[in-house]
mmCIF file of C-alpha atoms in Angstrom:
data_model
loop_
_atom_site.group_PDB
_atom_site.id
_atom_site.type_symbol
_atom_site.label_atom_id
_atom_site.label_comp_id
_atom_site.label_asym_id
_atom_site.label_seq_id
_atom_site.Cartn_x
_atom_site.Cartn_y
_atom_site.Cartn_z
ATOM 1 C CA UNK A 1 128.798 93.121 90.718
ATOM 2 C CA UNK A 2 131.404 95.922 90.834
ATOM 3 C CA UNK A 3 131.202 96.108 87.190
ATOM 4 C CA UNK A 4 128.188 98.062 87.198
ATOM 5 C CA UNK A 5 129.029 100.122 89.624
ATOM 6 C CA UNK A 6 131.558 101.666 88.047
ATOM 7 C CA UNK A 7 131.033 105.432 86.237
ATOM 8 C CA UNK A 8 131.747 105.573 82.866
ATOM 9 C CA UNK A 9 131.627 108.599 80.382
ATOM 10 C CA UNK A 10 128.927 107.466 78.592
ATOM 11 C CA UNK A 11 127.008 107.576 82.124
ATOM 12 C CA UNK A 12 126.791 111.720 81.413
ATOM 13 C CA UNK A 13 124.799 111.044 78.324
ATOM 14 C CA UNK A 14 121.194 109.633 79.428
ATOM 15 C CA UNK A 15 118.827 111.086 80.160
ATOM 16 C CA UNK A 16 117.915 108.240 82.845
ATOM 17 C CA UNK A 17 120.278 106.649 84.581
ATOM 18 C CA UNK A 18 118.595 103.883 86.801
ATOM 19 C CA UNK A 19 120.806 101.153 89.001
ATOM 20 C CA UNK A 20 119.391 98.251 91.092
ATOM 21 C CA UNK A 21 121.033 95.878 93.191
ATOM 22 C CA UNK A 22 118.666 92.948 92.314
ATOM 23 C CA UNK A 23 117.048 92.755 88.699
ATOM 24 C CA UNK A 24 113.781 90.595 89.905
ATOM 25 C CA UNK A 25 112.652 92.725 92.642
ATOM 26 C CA UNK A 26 111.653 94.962 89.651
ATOM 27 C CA UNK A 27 110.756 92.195 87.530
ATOM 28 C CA UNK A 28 108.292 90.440 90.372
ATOM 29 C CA UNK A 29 106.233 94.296 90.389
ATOM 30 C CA UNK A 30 105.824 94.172 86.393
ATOM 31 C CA UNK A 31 104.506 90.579 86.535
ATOM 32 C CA UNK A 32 101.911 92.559 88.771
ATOM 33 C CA UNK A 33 100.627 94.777 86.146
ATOM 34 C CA UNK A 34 101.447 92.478 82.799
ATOM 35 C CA UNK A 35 98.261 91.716 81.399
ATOM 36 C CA UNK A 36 98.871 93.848 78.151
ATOM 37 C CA UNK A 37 101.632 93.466 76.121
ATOM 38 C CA UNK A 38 102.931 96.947 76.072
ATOM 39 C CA UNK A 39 103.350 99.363 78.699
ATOM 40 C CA UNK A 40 103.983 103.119 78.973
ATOM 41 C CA UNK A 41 107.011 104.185 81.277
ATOM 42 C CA UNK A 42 106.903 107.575 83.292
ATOM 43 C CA UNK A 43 110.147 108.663 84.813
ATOM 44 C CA UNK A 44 110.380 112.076 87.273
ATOM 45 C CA UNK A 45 112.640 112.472 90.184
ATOM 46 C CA UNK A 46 109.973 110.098 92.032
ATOM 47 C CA UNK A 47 110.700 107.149 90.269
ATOM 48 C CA UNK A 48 109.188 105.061 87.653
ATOM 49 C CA UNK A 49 105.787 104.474 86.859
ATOM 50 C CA UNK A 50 104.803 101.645 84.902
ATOM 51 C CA UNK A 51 101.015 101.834 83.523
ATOM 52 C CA UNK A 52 99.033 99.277 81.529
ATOM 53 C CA UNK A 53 95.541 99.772 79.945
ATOM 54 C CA UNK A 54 92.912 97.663 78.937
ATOM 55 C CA UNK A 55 89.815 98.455 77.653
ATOM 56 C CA UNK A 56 89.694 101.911 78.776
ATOM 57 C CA UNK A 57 87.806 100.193 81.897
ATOM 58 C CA UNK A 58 90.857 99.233 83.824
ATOM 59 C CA UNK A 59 94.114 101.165 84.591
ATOM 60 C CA UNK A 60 96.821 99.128 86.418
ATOM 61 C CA UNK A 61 99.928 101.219 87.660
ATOM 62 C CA UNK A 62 103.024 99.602 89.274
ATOM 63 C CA UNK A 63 105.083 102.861 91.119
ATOM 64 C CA UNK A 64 109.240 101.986 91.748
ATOM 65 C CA UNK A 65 110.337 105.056 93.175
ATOM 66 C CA UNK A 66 113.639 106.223 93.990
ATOM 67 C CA UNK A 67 114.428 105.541 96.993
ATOM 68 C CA UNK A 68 113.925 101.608 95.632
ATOM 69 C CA UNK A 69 117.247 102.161 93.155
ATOM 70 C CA UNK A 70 120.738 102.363 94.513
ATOM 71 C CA UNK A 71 121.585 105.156 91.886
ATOM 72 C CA UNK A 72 118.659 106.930 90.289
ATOM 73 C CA UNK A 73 119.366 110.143 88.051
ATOM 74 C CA UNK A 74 117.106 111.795 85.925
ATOM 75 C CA UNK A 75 118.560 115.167 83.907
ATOM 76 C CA UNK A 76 114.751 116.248 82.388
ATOM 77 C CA UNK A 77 111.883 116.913 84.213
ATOM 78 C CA UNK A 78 110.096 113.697 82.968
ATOM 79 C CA UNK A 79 110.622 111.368 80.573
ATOM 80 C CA UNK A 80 107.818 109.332 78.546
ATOM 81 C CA UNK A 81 108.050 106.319 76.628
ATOM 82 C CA UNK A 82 106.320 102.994 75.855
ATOM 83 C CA UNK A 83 108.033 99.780 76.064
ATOM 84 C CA UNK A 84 107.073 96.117 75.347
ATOM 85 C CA UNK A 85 106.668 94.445 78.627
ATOM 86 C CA UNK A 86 106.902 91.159 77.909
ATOM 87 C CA UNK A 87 110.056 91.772 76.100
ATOM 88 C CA UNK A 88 110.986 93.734 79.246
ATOM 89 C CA UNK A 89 110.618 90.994 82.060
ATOM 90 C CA UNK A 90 111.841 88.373 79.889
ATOM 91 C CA UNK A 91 115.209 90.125 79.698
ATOM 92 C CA UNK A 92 115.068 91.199 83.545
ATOM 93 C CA UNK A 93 114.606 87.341 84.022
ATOM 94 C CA UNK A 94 117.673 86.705 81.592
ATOM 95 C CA UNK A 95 119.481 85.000 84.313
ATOM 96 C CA UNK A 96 117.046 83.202 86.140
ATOM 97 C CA UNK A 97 117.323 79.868 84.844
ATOM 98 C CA UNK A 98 121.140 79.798 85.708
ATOM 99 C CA UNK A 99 121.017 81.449 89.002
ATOM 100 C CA UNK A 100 121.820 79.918 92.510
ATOM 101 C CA UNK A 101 119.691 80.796 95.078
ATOM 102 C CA UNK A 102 120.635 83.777 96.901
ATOM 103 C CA UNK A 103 122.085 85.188 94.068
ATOM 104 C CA UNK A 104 121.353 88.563 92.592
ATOM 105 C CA UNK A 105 121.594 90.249 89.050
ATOM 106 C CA UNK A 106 122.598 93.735 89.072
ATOM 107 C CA UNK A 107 120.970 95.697 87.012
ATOM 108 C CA UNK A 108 121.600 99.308 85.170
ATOM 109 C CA UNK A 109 118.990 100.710 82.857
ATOM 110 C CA UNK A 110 119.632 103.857 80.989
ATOM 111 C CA UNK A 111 117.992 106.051 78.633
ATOM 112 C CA UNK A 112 119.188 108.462 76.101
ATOM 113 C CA UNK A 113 115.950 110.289 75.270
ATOM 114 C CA UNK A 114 112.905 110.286 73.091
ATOM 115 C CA UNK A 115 113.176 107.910 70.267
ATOM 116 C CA UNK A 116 116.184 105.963 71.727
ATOM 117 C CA UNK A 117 116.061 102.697 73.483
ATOM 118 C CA UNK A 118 115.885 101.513 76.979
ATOM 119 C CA UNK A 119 119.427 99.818 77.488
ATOM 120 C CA UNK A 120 119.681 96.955 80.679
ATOM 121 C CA UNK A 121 123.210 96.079 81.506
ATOM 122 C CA UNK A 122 122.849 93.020 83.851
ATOM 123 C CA UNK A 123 125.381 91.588 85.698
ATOM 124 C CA UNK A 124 125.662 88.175 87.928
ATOM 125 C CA UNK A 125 128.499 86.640 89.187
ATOM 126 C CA UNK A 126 130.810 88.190 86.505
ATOM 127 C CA UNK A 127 129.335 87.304 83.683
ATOM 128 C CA UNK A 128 127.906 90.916 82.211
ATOM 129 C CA UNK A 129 124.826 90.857 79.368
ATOM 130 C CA UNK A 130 123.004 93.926 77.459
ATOM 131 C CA UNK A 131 119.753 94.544 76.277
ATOM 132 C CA UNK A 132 118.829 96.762 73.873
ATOM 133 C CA UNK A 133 114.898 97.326 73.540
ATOM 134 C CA UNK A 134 113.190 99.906 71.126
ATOM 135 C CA UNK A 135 110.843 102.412 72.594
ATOM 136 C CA UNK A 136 108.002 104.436 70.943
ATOM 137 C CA UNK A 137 105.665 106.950 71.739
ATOM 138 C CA UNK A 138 103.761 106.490 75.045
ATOM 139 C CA UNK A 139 99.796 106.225 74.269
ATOM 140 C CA UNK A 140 97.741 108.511 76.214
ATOM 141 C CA UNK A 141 96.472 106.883 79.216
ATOM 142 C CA UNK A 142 93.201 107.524 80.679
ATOM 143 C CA UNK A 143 92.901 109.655 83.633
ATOM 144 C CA UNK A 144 90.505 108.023 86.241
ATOM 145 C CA UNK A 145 90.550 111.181 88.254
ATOM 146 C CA UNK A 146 90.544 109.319 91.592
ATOM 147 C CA UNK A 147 90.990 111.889 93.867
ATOM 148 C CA UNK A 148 90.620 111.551 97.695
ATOM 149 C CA UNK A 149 87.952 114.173 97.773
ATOM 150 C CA UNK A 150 85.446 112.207 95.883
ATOM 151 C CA UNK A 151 85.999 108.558 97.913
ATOM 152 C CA UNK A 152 83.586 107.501 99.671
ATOM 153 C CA UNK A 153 84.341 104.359 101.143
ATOM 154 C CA UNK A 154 87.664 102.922 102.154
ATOM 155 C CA UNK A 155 89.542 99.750 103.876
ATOM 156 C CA UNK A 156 92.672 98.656 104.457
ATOM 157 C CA UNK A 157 93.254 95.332 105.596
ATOM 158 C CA UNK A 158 95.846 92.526 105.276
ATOM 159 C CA UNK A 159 95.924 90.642 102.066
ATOM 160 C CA UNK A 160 95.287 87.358 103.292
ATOM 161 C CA UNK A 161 91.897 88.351 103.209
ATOM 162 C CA UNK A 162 91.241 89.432 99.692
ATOM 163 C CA UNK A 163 93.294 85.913 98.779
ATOM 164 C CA UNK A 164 90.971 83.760 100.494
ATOM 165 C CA UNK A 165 88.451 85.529 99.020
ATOM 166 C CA UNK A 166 89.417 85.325 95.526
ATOM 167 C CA UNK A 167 90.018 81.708 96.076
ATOM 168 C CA UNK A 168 86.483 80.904 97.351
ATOM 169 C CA UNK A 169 84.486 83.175 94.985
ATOM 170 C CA UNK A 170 82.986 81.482 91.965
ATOM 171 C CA UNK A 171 84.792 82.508 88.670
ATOM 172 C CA UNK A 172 82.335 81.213 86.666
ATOM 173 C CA UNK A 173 80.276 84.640 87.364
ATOM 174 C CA UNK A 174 80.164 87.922 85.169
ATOM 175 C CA UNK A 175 80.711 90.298 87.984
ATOM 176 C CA UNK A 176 82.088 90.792 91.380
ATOM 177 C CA UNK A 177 79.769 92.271 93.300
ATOM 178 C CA UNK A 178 81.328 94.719 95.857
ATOM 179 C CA UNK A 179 79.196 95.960 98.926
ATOM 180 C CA UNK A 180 80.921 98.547 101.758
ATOM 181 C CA UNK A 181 78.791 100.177 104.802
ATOM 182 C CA UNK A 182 79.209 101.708 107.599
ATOM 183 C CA UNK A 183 76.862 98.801 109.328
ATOM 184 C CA UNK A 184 76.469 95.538 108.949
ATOM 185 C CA UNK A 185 77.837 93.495 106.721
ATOM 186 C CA UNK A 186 80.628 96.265 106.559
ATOM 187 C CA UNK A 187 82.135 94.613 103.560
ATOM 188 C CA UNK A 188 80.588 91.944 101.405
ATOM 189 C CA UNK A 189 81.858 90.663 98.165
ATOM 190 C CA UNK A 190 79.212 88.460 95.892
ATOM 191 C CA UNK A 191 79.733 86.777 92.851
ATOM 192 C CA UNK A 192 76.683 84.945 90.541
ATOM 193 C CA UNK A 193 78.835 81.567 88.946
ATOM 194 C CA UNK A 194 76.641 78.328 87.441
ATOM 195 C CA UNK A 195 76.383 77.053 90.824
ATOM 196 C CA UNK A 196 74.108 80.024 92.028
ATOM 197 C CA UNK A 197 75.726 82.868 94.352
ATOM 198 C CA UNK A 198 78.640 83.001 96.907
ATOM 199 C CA UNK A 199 79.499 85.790 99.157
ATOM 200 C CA UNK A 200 82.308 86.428 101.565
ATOM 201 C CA UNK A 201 81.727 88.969 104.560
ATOM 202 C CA UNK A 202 84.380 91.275 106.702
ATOM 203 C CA UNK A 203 83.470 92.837 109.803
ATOM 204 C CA UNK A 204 85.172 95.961 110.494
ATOM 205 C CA UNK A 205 86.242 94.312 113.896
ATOM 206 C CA UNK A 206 88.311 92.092 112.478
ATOM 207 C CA UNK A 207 92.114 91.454 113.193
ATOM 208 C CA UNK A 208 92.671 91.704 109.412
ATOM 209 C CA UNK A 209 91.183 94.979 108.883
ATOM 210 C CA UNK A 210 93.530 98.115 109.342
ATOM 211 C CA UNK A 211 91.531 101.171 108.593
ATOM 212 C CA UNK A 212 87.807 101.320 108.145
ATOM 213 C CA UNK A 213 86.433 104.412 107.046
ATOM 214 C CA UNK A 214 83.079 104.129 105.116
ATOM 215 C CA UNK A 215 80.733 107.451 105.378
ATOM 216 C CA UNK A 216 77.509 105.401 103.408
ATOM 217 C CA UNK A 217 76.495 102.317 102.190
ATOM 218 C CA UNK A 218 77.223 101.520 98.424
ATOM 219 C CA UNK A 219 76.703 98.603 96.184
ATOM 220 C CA UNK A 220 78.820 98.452 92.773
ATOM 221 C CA UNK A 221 79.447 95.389 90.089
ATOM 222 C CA UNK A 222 82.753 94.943 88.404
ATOM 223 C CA UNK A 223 83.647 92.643 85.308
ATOM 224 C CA UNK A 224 85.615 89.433 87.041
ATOM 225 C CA UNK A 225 86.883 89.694 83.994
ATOM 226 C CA UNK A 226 88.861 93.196 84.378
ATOM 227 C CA UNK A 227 89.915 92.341 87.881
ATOM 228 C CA UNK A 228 91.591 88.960 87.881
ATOM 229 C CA UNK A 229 94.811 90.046 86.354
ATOM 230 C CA UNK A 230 94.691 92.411 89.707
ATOM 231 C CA UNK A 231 95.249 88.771 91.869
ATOM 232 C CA UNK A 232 98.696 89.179 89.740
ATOM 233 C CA UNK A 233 99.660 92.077 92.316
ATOM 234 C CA UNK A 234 97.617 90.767 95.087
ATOM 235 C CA UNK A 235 99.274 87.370 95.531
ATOM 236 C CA UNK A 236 102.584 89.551 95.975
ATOM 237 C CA UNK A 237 100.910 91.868 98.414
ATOM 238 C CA UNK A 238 100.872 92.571 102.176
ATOM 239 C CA UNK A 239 98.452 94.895 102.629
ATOM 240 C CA UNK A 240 95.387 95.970 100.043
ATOM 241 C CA UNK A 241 93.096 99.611 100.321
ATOM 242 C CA UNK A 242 90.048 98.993 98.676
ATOM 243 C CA UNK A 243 88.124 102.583 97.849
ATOM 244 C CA UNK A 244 85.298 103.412 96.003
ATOM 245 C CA UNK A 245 84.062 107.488 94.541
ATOM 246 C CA UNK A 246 81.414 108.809 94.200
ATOM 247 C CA UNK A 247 80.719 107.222 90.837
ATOM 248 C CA UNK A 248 81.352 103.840 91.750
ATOM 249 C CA UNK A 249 84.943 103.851 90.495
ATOM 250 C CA UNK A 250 87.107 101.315 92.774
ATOM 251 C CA UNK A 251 91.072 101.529 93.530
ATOM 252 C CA UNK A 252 93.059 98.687 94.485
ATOM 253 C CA UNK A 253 96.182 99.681 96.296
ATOM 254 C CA UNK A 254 98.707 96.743 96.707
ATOM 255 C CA UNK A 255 101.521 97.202 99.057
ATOM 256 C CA UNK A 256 104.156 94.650 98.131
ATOM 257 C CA UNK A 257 107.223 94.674 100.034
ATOM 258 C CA UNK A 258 110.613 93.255 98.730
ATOM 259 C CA UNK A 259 113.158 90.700 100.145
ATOM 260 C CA UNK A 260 115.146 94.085 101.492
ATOM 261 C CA UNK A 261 112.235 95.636 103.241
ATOM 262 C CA UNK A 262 111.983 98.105 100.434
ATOM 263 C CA UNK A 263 107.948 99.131 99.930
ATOM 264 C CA UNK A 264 106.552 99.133 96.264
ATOM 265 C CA UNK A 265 102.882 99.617 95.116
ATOM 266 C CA UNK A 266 100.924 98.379 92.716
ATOM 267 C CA UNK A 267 97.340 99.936 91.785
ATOM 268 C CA UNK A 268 94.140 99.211 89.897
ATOM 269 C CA UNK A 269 91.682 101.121 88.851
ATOM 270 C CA UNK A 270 88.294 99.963 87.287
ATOM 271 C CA UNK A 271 84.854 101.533 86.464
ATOM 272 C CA UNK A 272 81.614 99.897 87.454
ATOM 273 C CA UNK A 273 80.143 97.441 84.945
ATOM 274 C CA UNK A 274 76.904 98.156 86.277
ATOM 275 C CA UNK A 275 75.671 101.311 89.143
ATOM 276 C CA UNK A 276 73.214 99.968 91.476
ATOM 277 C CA UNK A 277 71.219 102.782 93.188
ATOM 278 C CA UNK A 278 71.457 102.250 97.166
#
């Protein structure tokens, strides 16, 4: 892969210069969020944030920062764009079909400013490959103003949970149902399918949970129908913080890590279908 490690003069002219040792490491996050088939892409000295909208009910944001990239250089404060996504992993994947196991695509990314196009340069075994994909104007995304002020409730636990739980609960049902106290049950989630109503409960004693910290008892229903494309990020996930404001908002925070120990996130955000008073 020395190929795309090398410096060339046309490296001085992007605005974003982005290299990573192994294409699908980024690719696996964006299957996380890809429920839409566009994305906007926000770059800063951070990293890269990846945000898909649907609805204006649900806000999914998949964070790469730059500690993530062997080579990450950014030459403007930020820079905005929106991408097609699907159009995006498919070409991050280019190699997948043809690949032995254990082997890795290089990838460089670059960016020559508003209006341009995001350019992968991929790279596996020798053989190189370039992508060229057009990028417009990033919409403006809705700002759920989640701030840790305003939470009320919170758990962390490990993400074996929240799979079991998604397995067991009845899809057939409108809403999740998602109740958090500081006594008993602790944590319930209920869903209302054909087959009447299921419920899963999580005491905060358990070996799973991390981090309980719920100040009152709450009661909020979300659309199943906004969250699945969230078991996208949890299925990939280690750990999951569940929080919920003062207005019944709930965060998802996945914690995914890759095959290199490097530590990604993924996170949803989705308002109440329905407030419940307690």
């Amino acid at each position: 892969m020395a190929l795309l490690v090398q410096q060339t003069h046309e490296d001085d002219s992007y605005v974003l210069l982005a290299k990573l040792d192994n294409a699908r490491v980024m690719a696996n996050i964006l299957k996380a969020i890809h429920f839409k088939e566009t994305a906007s892409v926000y770059a800063s000295e951070n990293g890269l944030k990846f945000t898909v909208e649907d609805c204006k009910c649900v806000q999914a944001n998949a964070f790469l920062q730059a500690a993530l990239f062997t080579e990450f250089i950014i030459k403007e404060e930020t820079a905005c764009f929106k991408i097609n996504l699907t159009i995006l992993i498919e070409c991050l994947n280019i190699f997948s079909l043809s690949s032995s196991p254990g082997v890795m695509t290089a990838l460089k990314m670059c960016y020559s400013g508003y209006g341009t196009p995001l350019t992968l340069m991929l790279e596996e075994n020798g053989v190189l490959t370039d992508c060229s994909i057009k990028t417009q104007e990033p919409d403006e995304t809705l700002d759920f103003d989640f701030c840790s002020e305003n939470v009320i409730n919170k758990i962390i636990m490990k993400a074996e949970c929240l799979k079991e739980a998604f397995t067991e609960l009845d899809l057939t049902s409108d809403v999740l149902e998602i109740l958090m106290s500081p006594d008993r049950p602790y944590l319930r989630l209920s869903s209302f399918g054909n087959a009447g109503s299921t419920q899963a409960d999580y005491s905060k004693d358990s070996d799973m949970v991390e981090v309980f910290e719920c100040t009152r008892t709450t009661t909020n229903r979300f659309k199943i129908s906004l969250l699945k494309p969230s078991v996208r990020a949890l299925v990939l996930a280690c750990k999951v913080s569940v929080r919920t404001d003062t207005r019944g908002f709930l965060s998802l925070q996945f914690m995914i890590k890759a095959d290199d120990g490097q530590v990604t996130f993924v996170e949803y955000f989705c308002a109440p279908d329905e407030e419940m008073s307690d």
